Amino acid sequence: MPLKPMPKQGMSKEALLERLHSLKQGDAKWHGGRMFGLIYDAGPELEELARDVYSIFLFENGLSPIAFPSLLRMENEFIAMAADLMSGDERTAGCMTSGGTESILVAIKSARDWARREKPEVTAPEMVMPVTAHPAWNKAAHFLGLKTVIVPVDEEMRADVRAMEAAITDNTIILGGTAVTYPHGVIDPIDHLGELAESRNLWLHVDGCLGAYMLAFLRKLGQEIPPFDLAVPGVKSMSLDIHKYGFIPKGASTVLYRNEELREFQFTVYTDWPGGVYATPSLSGARPGGPLASAWAIMHFLGEEGFLKLARTTREATVALIEGVKAIPELFILGRPEASVFAFGSEKINIFELGARLNKKGWHIDSQHLPPSLHMTVSPAHAAIVGEFLADLRQTAGEVSRIEPGDLSGEAAMYGMLGTMPDRSMAKQLALKYLSDLYKFK
């Protein structure tokens, strides 16, 4: 396909900004609570603060703590606050990363290198995780040369501890649990997984990227939350994203370790380069200052009081939405969601058609399969639209209940086909082709 040369002459700032705003017209409209995923909206005040803070450190580089000690100080102070929220102690250590995928990857890298010391007889390492674990685990395994052993979940969509125990072999080095799971918003039985990990001398990593910050504040509000963090003795590491329910720009995540010794397995140090000693704490070399500063700033701007208020608002909106969904005869909730994420399905109507029609009405909702469902990530901004959304949902469910199977929209038919393909390699090839077609010159 033909390449596209850059313009011979530059554009004016005004023309360039006009062009950018024009390009943006096709993007999802997330302000006003119309999107239930990707964006975590806590209102215009926090959005404005994030822009201001980010811009102050727009060009600073966290690669050099010597050149930019302000970034180092903010990161260390932020990690200390995150560790306190996750029931850590004076031994807890951690660092910031670019997002949940990197946090999971470096934690698994640390576990692999720990196992090389603790279990040198293991030459083909494996990690056991429930099917609901985020695909970032699979990506990390692919990059790091580990085998994934994936087990089913129980009837409440939580990790089946007995199934995970049965899947452990002499090659197992890592167990995985999540709080909360992306597909269904539930907490795996981390306390039981911790006992299992300790009894077998295995590394337990808890993926709290989506839910950990929200869970910590819901717990402070008095909600009964199952053990999920460093309070569980068997947990060696945790990942948690501040750019989700910390309401700051992408990408800022956190990885915590029980102690500094375990964190050292994450670091990369090379001392024989002519350019000097190369030492980095995370996967990336250059590290943008904006996310580091934003994470530190949001803790100080909101404080515990502000986070508690947002958590309460979000949880109340979530409960109202869940109860509203349950009141619609055609729909049901999957599992027992404990925080601000949930999914709903149907045995009476085509759930993908329901999602497609809601999207046409301006509600951006993601479809899931295995089993078919619609996914909801709730933010504080959604408190204002609960009634409006439920009215549209009720009306649309009634519309879909009256259509014939042959009248499904293209989107619903396509997603339904992918989810029911018995040959998963064919489904993978279709997804690869779709991705390849997206990222090509136009």
Tab-separated table of C-alpha atoms in Angstrom, residues 21-435:
chain	number	residue	atom	x	y	z
A	21	HIS	CA	-11.159	18.963	16.938
A	22	SER	CA	-12.579	17.844	13.604
A	23	LEU	CA	-10.921	14.433	13.911
A	24	LYS	CA	-12.293	14.093	17.414
A	25	GLN	CA	-15.895	14.409	16.223
A	26	GLY	CA	-16.033	10.699	15.453
A	27	ASP	CA	-14.925	9.653	18.952
A	28	ALA	CA	-17.252	8.315	21.623
A	29	LYS	CA	-18.942	11.072	23.602
A	30	TRP	CA	-18.060	10.199	27.176
A	31	HIS	CA	-19.012	13.369	29.016
A	32	GLY	CA	-22.389	13.237	30.714
A	33	GLY	CA	-22.212	9.572	31.726
A	34	ARG	CA	-22.989	8.066	28.330
A	35	MET	CA	-20.029	5.649	28.407
A	36	PHE	CA	-19.702	2.656	30.750
A	37	GLY	CA	-16.032	1.812	30.243
A	38	LEU	CA	-12.605	3.118	29.206
A	39	ILE	CA	-13.160	6.494	30.906
A	40	TYR	CA	-13.503	7.095	34.647
A	41	ASP	CA	-15.408	10.340	34.977
A	42	ALA	CA	-15.533	12.158	38.308
A	43	GLY	CA	-16.602	15.513	36.923
A	44	PRO	CA	-15.127	18.674	35.380
A	45	GLU	CA	-13.222	19.836	38.474
A	46	LEU	CA	-10.964	16.784	38.535
A	47	GLU	CA	-10.622	16.869	34.745
A	48	GLU	CA	-9.367	20.460	34.895
A	49	LEU	CA	-6.979	19.659	37.747
A	50	ALA	CA	-5.559	16.714	35.812
A	51	ARG	CA	-4.866	18.881	32.779
A	52	ASP	CA	-3.119	21.510	34.891
A	53	VAL	CA	-0.954	19.057	36.841
A	54	TYR	CA	-0.040	17.011	33.792
A	55	SER	CA	1.060	20.105	31.886
A	56	ILE	CA	3.481	21.184	34.650
A	57	PHE	CA	5.480	17.977	34.136
A	58	LEU	CA	4.671	17.469	30.463
A	59	PHE	CA	8.284	17.101	29.283
A	60	GLU	CA	10.059	15.896	32.437
A	61	ASN	CA	11.534	12.389	32.272
A	62	GLY	CA	11.362	9.998	35.208
A	63	LEU	CA	14.255	7.994	33.750
A	64	SER	CA	16.644	10.205	35.705
A	65	PRO	CA	15.841	10.698	39.392
A	66	ILE	CA	19.038	12.741	39.614
A	67	ALA	CA	17.895	15.292	37.043
A	68	PHE	CA	14.281	15.340	38.276
A	69	PRO	CA	14.250	14.608	42.013
A	70	SER	CA	10.727	16.026	42.249
A	71	LEU	CA	9.386	13.045	40.297
A	72	LEU	CA	11.265	10.598	42.495
A	73	ARG	CA	9.910	12.213	45.648
A	74	MET	CA	6.340	12.229	44.369
A	75	GLU	CA	6.565	8.594	43.268
A	76	ASN	CA	7.956	7.430	46.612
A	77	GLU	CA	5.333	9.390	48.553
A	78	PHE	CA	2.557	8.070	46.340
A	79	ILE	CA	3.738	4.463	46.707
A	80	ALA	CA	3.782	4.906	50.493
A	81	MET	CA	0.151	6.062	50.422
A	82	ALA	CA	-0.892	3.254	48.078
A	83	ALA	CA	0.837	0.695	50.300
A	84	ASP	CA	-0.994	2.039	53.338
A	85	LEU	CA	-4.339	1.701	51.540
A	86	MET	CA	-3.497	-1.905	50.609
A	87	SER	CA	-2.694	-2.959	54.191
A	88	GLY	CA	1.054	-2.803	53.693
A	89	ASP	CA	3.668	-2.111	56.362
A	90	GLU	CA	7.117	-0.534	56.641
A	91	ARG	CA	8.592	-3.352	54.553
A	92	THR	CA	6.242	-2.851	51.592
A	93	ALA	CA	7.882	-1.639	48.388
A	94	GLY	CA	6.702	-0.742	44.917
A	95	CYS	CA	6.891	1.577	41.962
A	96	MET	CA	4.720	3.170	39.316
A	97	THR	CA	4.215	1.872	35.791
A	98	SER	CA	2.415	2.977	32.650
A	99	GLY	CA	-0.677	0.852	33.197
A	100	GLY	CA	-2.123	-2.403	34.414
A	101	THR	CA	-0.582	-4.490	31.668
A	102	GLU	CA	2.914	-3.311	32.567
A	103	SER	CA	2.244	-3.785	36.285
A	104	ILE	CA	1.144	-7.371	35.720
A	105	LEU	CA	4.027	-8.047	33.361
A	106	VAL	CA	6.745	-6.804	35.721
A	107	ALA	CA	5.177	-8.617	38.681
A	108	ILE	CA	5.165	-11.881	36.748
A	109	LYS	CA	8.734	-11.201	35.615
A	110	SER	CA	9.670	-10.757	39.280
A	111	ALA	CA	7.925	-14.005	40.176
A	112	ARG	CA	9.708	-15.861	37.398
A	113	ASP	CA	13.111	-14.597	38.503
A	114	TRP	CA	12.275	-15.328	42.146
A	115	ALA	CA	11.431	-18.891	41.158
A	116	ARG	CA	14.767	-19.253	39.377
A	117	ARG	CA	16.366	-18.741	42.779
A	118	GLU	CA	13.824	-20.543	44.951
A	119	LYS	CA	12.922	-23.376	42.557
A	120	PRO	CA	15.959	-23.890	40.281
A	121	GLU	CA	14.704	-27.339	39.304
A	122	VAL	CA	11.803	-25.735	37.384
A	123	THR	CA	12.840	-25.225	33.762
A	124	ALA	CA	9.364	-24.915	32.197
A	125	PRO	CA	7.520	-22.572	34.590
A	126	GLU	CA	3.742	-22.437	34.707
A	127	MET	CA	1.187	-20.127	36.244
A	128	VAL	CA	-2.326	-21.152	37.262
A	129	MET	CA	-5.119	-18.618	36.933
A	130	PRO	CA	-8.908	-18.509	36.515
A	131	VAL	CA	-10.448	-17.957	33.098
A	132	THR	CA	-11.600	-14.491	34.218
A	133	ALA	CA	-8.015	-13.238	34.706
A	134	HIS	CA	-7.235	-10.280	32.453
A	135	PRO	CA	-5.563	-11.127	29.108
A	136	ALA	CA	-2.564	-9.087	30.305
A	137	TRP	CA	-1.600	-12.266	32.192
A	138	ASN	CA	-1.543	-14.167	28.893
A	139	LYS	CA	0.451	-11.384	27.256
A	140	ALA	CA	3.004	-11.476	30.093
A	141	ALA	CA	3.281	-15.254	29.831
A	142	HIS	CA	3.846	-14.980	26.100
A	143	PHE	CA	6.582	-12.364	26.506
A	144	LEU	CA	8.279	-14.124	29.432
A	145	GLY	CA	8.125	-17.733	28.282
A	146	LEU	CA	5.655	-19.102	30.831
A	147	LYS	CA	2.891	-21.607	30.283
A	148	THR	CA	-0.596	-20.542	31.343
A	149	VAL	CA	-2.874	-23.080	32.986
A	150	ILE	CA	-6.399	-21.660	32.906
A	151	VAL	CA	-9.124	-23.118	35.115
A	152	PRO	CA	-12.879	-22.481	35.258
A	153	VAL	CA	-14.637	-20.325	37.828
A	154	ASP	CA	-17.411	-21.327	40.207
A	155	GLU	CA	-21.107	-20.535	39.878
A	156	GLU	CA	-20.528	-17.037	41.289
A	157	MET	CA	-17.867	-16.335	38.652
A	158	ARG	CA	-15.053	-16.446	41.251
A	159	ALA	CA	-11.833	-18.424	41.058
A	160	ASP	CA	-12.431	-22.081	41.925
A	161	VAL	CA	-9.738	-22.746	44.529
A	162	ARG	CA	-10.089	-26.524	44.338
A	163	ALA	CA	-9.744	-26.455	40.575
A	164	MET	CA	-6.672	-24.247	40.867
A	165	GLU	CA	-5.134	-26.569	43.459
A	166	ALA	CA	-5.765	-29.560	41.206
A	167	ALA	CA	-4.028	-27.734	38.343
A	168	ILE	CA	-0.788	-27.195	40.278
A	169	THR	CA	2.151	-29.270	39.050
A	170	ASP	CA	5.835	-29.451	39.897
A	171	ASN	CA	6.341	-26.675	37.316
A	172	THR	CA	3.878	-24.223	38.881
A	173	ILE	CA	5.471	-21.047	40.231
A	174	ILE	CA	2.612	-18.477	40.166
A	175	LEU	CA	-1.026	-18.350	41.236
A	176	GLY	CA	-3.262	-15.520	40.048
A	177	GLY	CA	-6.285	-13.874	41.616
A	178	THR	CA	-8.253	-10.712	40.858
A	179	ALA	CA	-10.049	-8.023	42.857
A	180	VAL	CA	-12.304	-7.150	41.081
A	181	THR	CA	-12.573	-9.160	37.869
A	182	TYR	CA	-13.146	-7.136	34.729
A	183	PRO	CA	-15.845	-9.368	33.183
A	184	HIS	CA	-18.128	-9.625	36.230
A	185	GLY	CA	-16.872	-7.289	38.964
A	186	VAL	CA	-16.386	-9.957	41.647
A	187	ILE	CA	-13.513	-10.644	44.038
A	188	ASP	CA	-11.715	-13.959	43.808
A	189	PRO	CA	-11.253	-15.784	47.169
A	190	ILE	CA	-7.843	-14.231	47.764
A	191	ASP	CA	-7.583	-15.460	51.364
A	192	HIS	CA	-7.939	-19.102	50.272
A	193	LEU	CA	-5.555	-18.574	47.372
A	194	GLY	CA	-3.094	-17.077	49.847
A	195	GLU	CA	-3.276	-20.180	52.030
A	196	LEU	CA	-2.733	-22.355	48.973
A	197	ALA	CA	0.241	-20.290	47.823
A	198	GLU	CA	1.890	-20.427	51.231
A	199	SER	CA	1.392	-24.171	51.572
A	200	ARG	CA	3.064	-24.792	48.186
A	201	ASN	CA	5.689	-22.000	48.317
A	202	LEU	CA	4.173	-20.283	45.279
A	203	TRP	CA	4.018	-16.627	44.289
A	204	LEU	CA	0.480	-15.216	44.533
A	205	HIS	CA	-0.126	-12.052	42.532
A	206	VAL	CA	-3.377	-10.138	43.006
A	207	ASP	CA	-4.551	-8.103	40.050
A	208	GLY	CA	-6.321	-5.161	41.642
A	209	CYS	CA	-5.883	-2.936	38.605
A	210	LEU	CA	-9.588	-2.321	38.202
A	211	GLY	CA	-10.978	-2.574	41.688
A	212	ALA	CA	-8.351	-2.223	44.421
A	213	TYR	CA	-8.567	1.533	44.986
A	214	MET	CA	-12.365	1.447	44.970
A	215	LEU	CA	-12.433	-1.552	47.326
A	216	ALA	CA	-10.084	0.152	49.783
A	217	PHE	CA	-12.414	3.129	50.165
A	218	LEU	CA	-15.596	1.069	50.221
A	219	ARG	CA	-14.015	-0.856	53.089
A	220	LYS	CA	-13.357	2.416	54.906
A	221	LEU	CA	-17.032	3.293	54.392
A	222	GLY	CA	-17.994	0.192	56.335
A	223	GLN	CA	-18.943	-2.094	53.465
A	224	GLU	CA	-18.049	-5.725	54.092
A	225	ILE	CA	-15.245	-6.480	51.641
A	226	PRO	CA	-13.545	-9.911	51.512
A	227	PRO	CA	-9.752	-9.936	52.099
A	228	PHE	CA	-8.024	-8.968	48.869
A	229	ASP	CA	-4.746	-7.161	49.550
A	230	LEU	CA	-1.422	-7.397	51.396
A	231	ALA	CA	-3.270	-8.268	54.603
A	232	VAL	CA	-3.476	-11.790	53.144
A	233	PRO	CA	-0.189	-13.471	54.128
A	234	GLY	CA	0.315	-15.383	50.869
A	235	VAL	CA	0.145	-12.310	48.619
A	236	LYS	CA	3.604	-11.422	47.325
A	237	SER	CA	2.601	-8.702	44.842
A	238	MET	CA	-0.332	-6.551	43.750
A	239	SER	CA	-1.118	-4.423	40.730
A	240	LEU	CA	-3.533	-1.478	40.953
A	241	ASP	CA	-4.289	1.321	38.490
A	242	ILE	CA	-4.598	4.866	39.754
A	243	HIS	CA	-5.673	5.987	36.263
A	244	LYS	CA	-8.952	4.133	36.740
A	245	TYR	CA	-10.674	4.944	40.024
A	246	GLY	CA	-8.052	7.572	40.829
A	247	PHE	CA	-9.631	9.582	37.992
A	248	ILE	CA	-6.331	10.799	36.479
A	249	PRO	CA	-5.091	10.641	32.864
A	250	LYS	CA	-3.546	7.501	31.384
A	251	GLY	CA	-1.202	5.923	32.042
A	252	ALA	CA	-0.424	5.471	35.702
A	253	SER	CA	-0.482	2.204	37.557
A	254	THR	CA	1.085	0.792	40.697
A	255	VAL	CA	2.845	-2.459	41.503
A	256	LEU	CA	3.410	-3.334	45.161
A	257	TYR	CA	5.571	-6.039	46.721
A	258	ARG	CA	5.571	-7.437	50.222
A	259	ASN	CA	9.181	-6.288	50.669
A	260	GLU	CA	12.125	-4.692	48.880
A	261	GLU	CA	13.829	-8.026	48.282
A	262	LEU	CA	10.943	-9.181	46.103
A	263	ARG	CA	10.854	-5.843	44.263
A	264	GLU	CA	14.529	-6.173	43.287
A	265	PHE	CA	13.552	-9.001	40.926
A	266	GLN	CA	11.682	-6.362	38.908
A	267	PHE	CA	14.641	-4.013	38.411
A	268	THR	CA	16.933	-4.010	35.390
A	269	VAL	CA	20.577	-3.062	35.932
A	270	TYR	CA	23.321	-3.130	33.287
A	271	THR	CA	26.758	-1.842	34.274
A	272	ASP	CA	28.899	-2.569	31.187
A	273	TRP	CA	27.453	-0.075	28.716
A	274	PRO	CA	29.838	2.649	27.438
A	275	GLY	CA	27.057	5.168	28.024
A	276	GLY	CA	27.154	4.592	31.768
A	277	VAL	CA	25.267	2.494	34.293
A	278	TYR	CA	21.745	1.729	33.073
A	279	ALA	CA	19.309	1.064	35.914
A	280	THR	CA	15.529	1.186	35.564
A	281	PRO	CA	12.783	0.163	37.987
A	282	SER	CA	10.100	-0.723	35.439
A	283	LEU	CA	9.686	-1.926	31.864
A	284	SER	CA	10.070	1.432	30.178
A	285	GLY	CA	13.201	3.542	30.095
A	286	ALA	CA	11.888	7.052	29.616
A	287	ARG	CA	9.018	7.641	32.012
A	288	PRO	CA	6.652	10.577	31.471
A	289	GLY	CA	6.421	12.937	34.413
A	290	GLY	CA	2.762	13.823	33.902
A	291	PRO	CA	1.276	10.544	35.206
A	292	LEU	CA	3.629	10.464	38.203
A	293	ALA	CA	2.694	14.000	39.178
A	294	SER	CA	-1.020	13.355	38.558
A	295	ALA	CA	-1.031	10.335	40.869
A	296	TRP	CA	0.639	12.286	43.661
A	297	ALA	CA	-1.618	15.304	43.088
A	298	ILE	CA	-4.927	13.423	43.185
A	299	MET	CA	-4.099	11.965	46.601
A	300	HIS	CA	-3.397	15.400	48.004
A	301	PHE	CA	-6.264	17.166	46.234
A	302	LEU	CA	-9.019	14.739	47.199
A	303	GLY	CA	-7.596	13.334	50.399
A	304	GLU	CA	-9.349	10.457	52.092
A	305	GLU	CA	-12.522	12.496	52.539
A	306	GLY	CA	-12.804	13.241	48.834
A	307	PHE	CA	-12.142	9.661	47.777
A	308	LEU	CA	-14.711	8.381	50.257
A	309	LYS	CA	-17.323	10.726	48.834
A	310	LEU	CA	-16.635	9.589	45.271
A	311	ALA	CA	-16.622	5.923	46.298
A	312	ARG	CA	-19.974	6.311	48.066
A	313	THR	CA	-21.518	8.070	45.060
A	314	THR	CA	-20.191	5.421	42.673
A	315	ARG	CA	-21.338	2.488	44.772
A	316	GLU	CA	-24.809	3.954	45.274
A	317	ALA	CA	-25.147	4.469	41.519
A	318	THR	CA	-23.944	0.906	40.915
A	319	VAL	CA	-26.472	-0.575	43.333
A	320	ALA	CA	-29.273	1.469	41.761
A	321	LEU	CA	-28.291	0.263	38.300
A	322	ILE	CA	-28.033	-3.359	39.427
A	323	GLU	CA	-31.447	-3.245	41.104
A	324	GLY	CA	-32.905	-1.581	38.018
A	325	VAL	CA	-31.501	-4.273	35.734
A	326	LYS	CA	-32.794	-7.044	38.012
A	327	ALA	CA	-36.291	-5.508	37.809
A	328	ILE	CA	-36.379	-6.051	34.023
A	329	PRO	CA	-37.802	-9.573	33.413
A	330	GLU	CA	-35.601	-10.310	30.409
A	331	LEU	CA	-32.286	-9.624	32.227
A	332	PHE	CA	-30.180	-10.979	35.088
A	333	ILE	CA	-26.925	-10.013	36.853
A	334	LEU	CA	-23.910	-12.309	36.630
A	335	GLY	CA	-22.445	-13.224	40.008
A	336	ARG	CA	-22.569	-10.923	43.045
A	337	PRO	CA	-20.618	-7.750	42.189
A	338	GLU	CA	-19.038	-6.099	45.239
A	339	ALA	CA	-17.875	-2.741	43.939
A	340	SER	CA	-18.583	-0.636	40.853
A	341	VAL	CA	-18.341	-3.085	37.960
A	342	PHE	CA	-20.949	-5.623	36.871
A	343	ALA	CA	-22.352	-7.461	33.874
A	344	PHE	CA	-25.832	-8.528	32.881
A	345	GLY	CA	-27.082	-11.180	30.499
A	346	SER	CA	-30.299	-12.758	29.312
A	347	GLU	CA	-31.749	-16.174	28.600
A	348	LYS	CA	-34.741	-14.627	26.810
A	349	ILE	CA	-33.362	-12.081	24.339
A	350	ASN	CA	-30.214	-11.605	22.278
A	351	ILE	CA	-27.959	-9.603	24.567
A	352	PHE	CA	-25.710	-8.455	21.709
A	353	GLU	CA	-28.660	-6.990	19.850
A	354	LEU	CA	-29.657	-5.193	23.039
A	355	GLY	CA	-26.177	-3.713	23.310
A	356	ALA	CA	-26.111	-2.671	19.667
A	357	ARG	CA	-29.441	-0.863	19.978
A	358	LEU	CA	-28.384	0.887	23.183
A	359	ASN	CA	-25.236	2.062	21.433
A	360	LYS	CA	-27.356	3.552	18.657
A	361	LYS	CA	-29.235	5.463	21.346
A	362	GLY	CA	-25.980	6.987	22.535
A	363	TRP	CA	-25.031	4.584	25.343
A	364	HIS	CA	-21.556	3.144	24.918
A	365	ILE	CA	-21.612	-0.353	26.432
A	366	ASP	CA	-19.141	-3.157	25.732
A	367	SER	CA	-20.234	-6.664	24.785
A	368	GLN	CA	-18.741	-9.787	26.353
A	369	HIS	CA	-19.042	-13.470	25.586
A	370	LEU	CA	-18.445	-16.773	27.394
A	371	PRO	CA	-21.182	-16.217	28.573
A	372	PRO	CA	-22.836	-13.477	26.482
A	373	SER	CA	-23.322	-10.317	28.504
A	374	LEU	CA	-23.031	-6.538	28.572
A	375	HIS	CA	-20.349	-4.939	30.731
A	376	MET	CA	-20.831	-1.904	32.978
A	377	THR	CA	-18.058	0.116	34.605
A	378	VAL	CA	-19.695	2.758	36.792
A	379	SER	CA	-18.157	6.160	37.606
A	380	PRO	CA	-19.366	8.979	39.874
A	381	ALA	CA	-20.755	10.787	36.817
A	382	HIS	CA	-23.233	7.966	36.243
A	383	ALA	CA	-25.154	8.904	39.369
A	384	ALA	CA	-26.893	11.601	37.335
A	385	ILE	CA	-28.158	9.308	34.555
A	386	VAL	CA	-29.342	6.183	36.389
A	387	GLY	CA	-33.028	6.827	35.729
A	388	GLU	CA	-32.529	7.830	32.094
A	389	PHE	CA	-30.391	4.780	31.331
A	390	LEU	CA	-32.738	2.317	33.014
A	391	ALA	CA	-35.700	3.756	31.117
A	392	ASP	CA	-33.889	3.282	27.810
A	393	LEU	CA	-32.736	-0.182	28.861
A	394	ARG	CA	-36.259	-1.267	29.781
A	395	GLN	CA	-37.698	0.060	26.531
A	396	THR	CA	-34.940	-1.450	24.382
A	397	ALA	CA	-35.200	-4.859	26.068
A	398	GLY	CA	-38.884	-4.860	25.159
A	399	GLU	CA	-38.039	-3.988	21.548
A	400	VAL	CA	-35.492	-6.794	21.271
A	401	SER	CA	-37.896	-9.336	22.791
A	402	ARG	CA	-40.197	-8.805	19.810
A	403	ILE	CA	-37.689	-9.259	16.969
A	404	GLU	CA	-37.102	-12.452	15.029
A	405	PRO	CA	-33.627	-14.124	15.119
A	406	GLY	CA	-33.119	-13.400	11.431
A	407	ASP	CA	-33.527	-9.666	12.021
A	408	LEU	CA	-30.441	-9.246	14.192
A	409	SER	CA	-28.133	-6.342	13.376
A	410	GLY	CA	-24.732	-7.003	11.824
A	411	GLU	CA	-22.901	-6.229	15.069
A	412	ALA	CA	-24.983	-8.632	17.138
A	413	ALA	CA	-24.727	-11.412	14.579
A	414	MET	CA	-20.945	-11.010	14.257
A	415	TYR	CA	-20.249	-10.975	17.998
A	416	GLY	CA	-22.561	-13.911	18.553
A	417	MET	CA	-20.730	-15.884	15.876
A	418	LEU	CA	-17.296	-15.194	17.423
A	419	GLY	CA	-18.490	-16.249	20.855
A	420	THR	CA	-19.974	-19.555	19.704
A	421	MET	CA	-17.214	-20.748	17.363
A	422	PRO	CA	-16.110	-24.190	18.591
A	423	ASP	CA	-12.747	-23.756	16.848
A	424	ARG	CA	-11.158	-20.980	18.932
A	425	SER	CA	-8.167	-20.796	16.579
A	426	MET	CA	-10.533	-19.620	13.848
A	427	ALA	CA	-11.959	-16.993	16.193
A	428	LYS	CA	-8.396	-15.859	16.904
A	429	GLN	CA	-7.612	-15.589	13.198
A	430	LEU	CA	-10.729	-13.490	12.605
A	431	ALA	CA	-9.752	-11.182	15.457
A	432	LEU	CA	-6.183	-10.897	14.112
A	433	LYS	CA	-7.485	-10.024	10.653
A	434	TYR	CA	-9.808	-7.406	12.140
A	435	LEU	CA	-6.940	-5.855	14.118
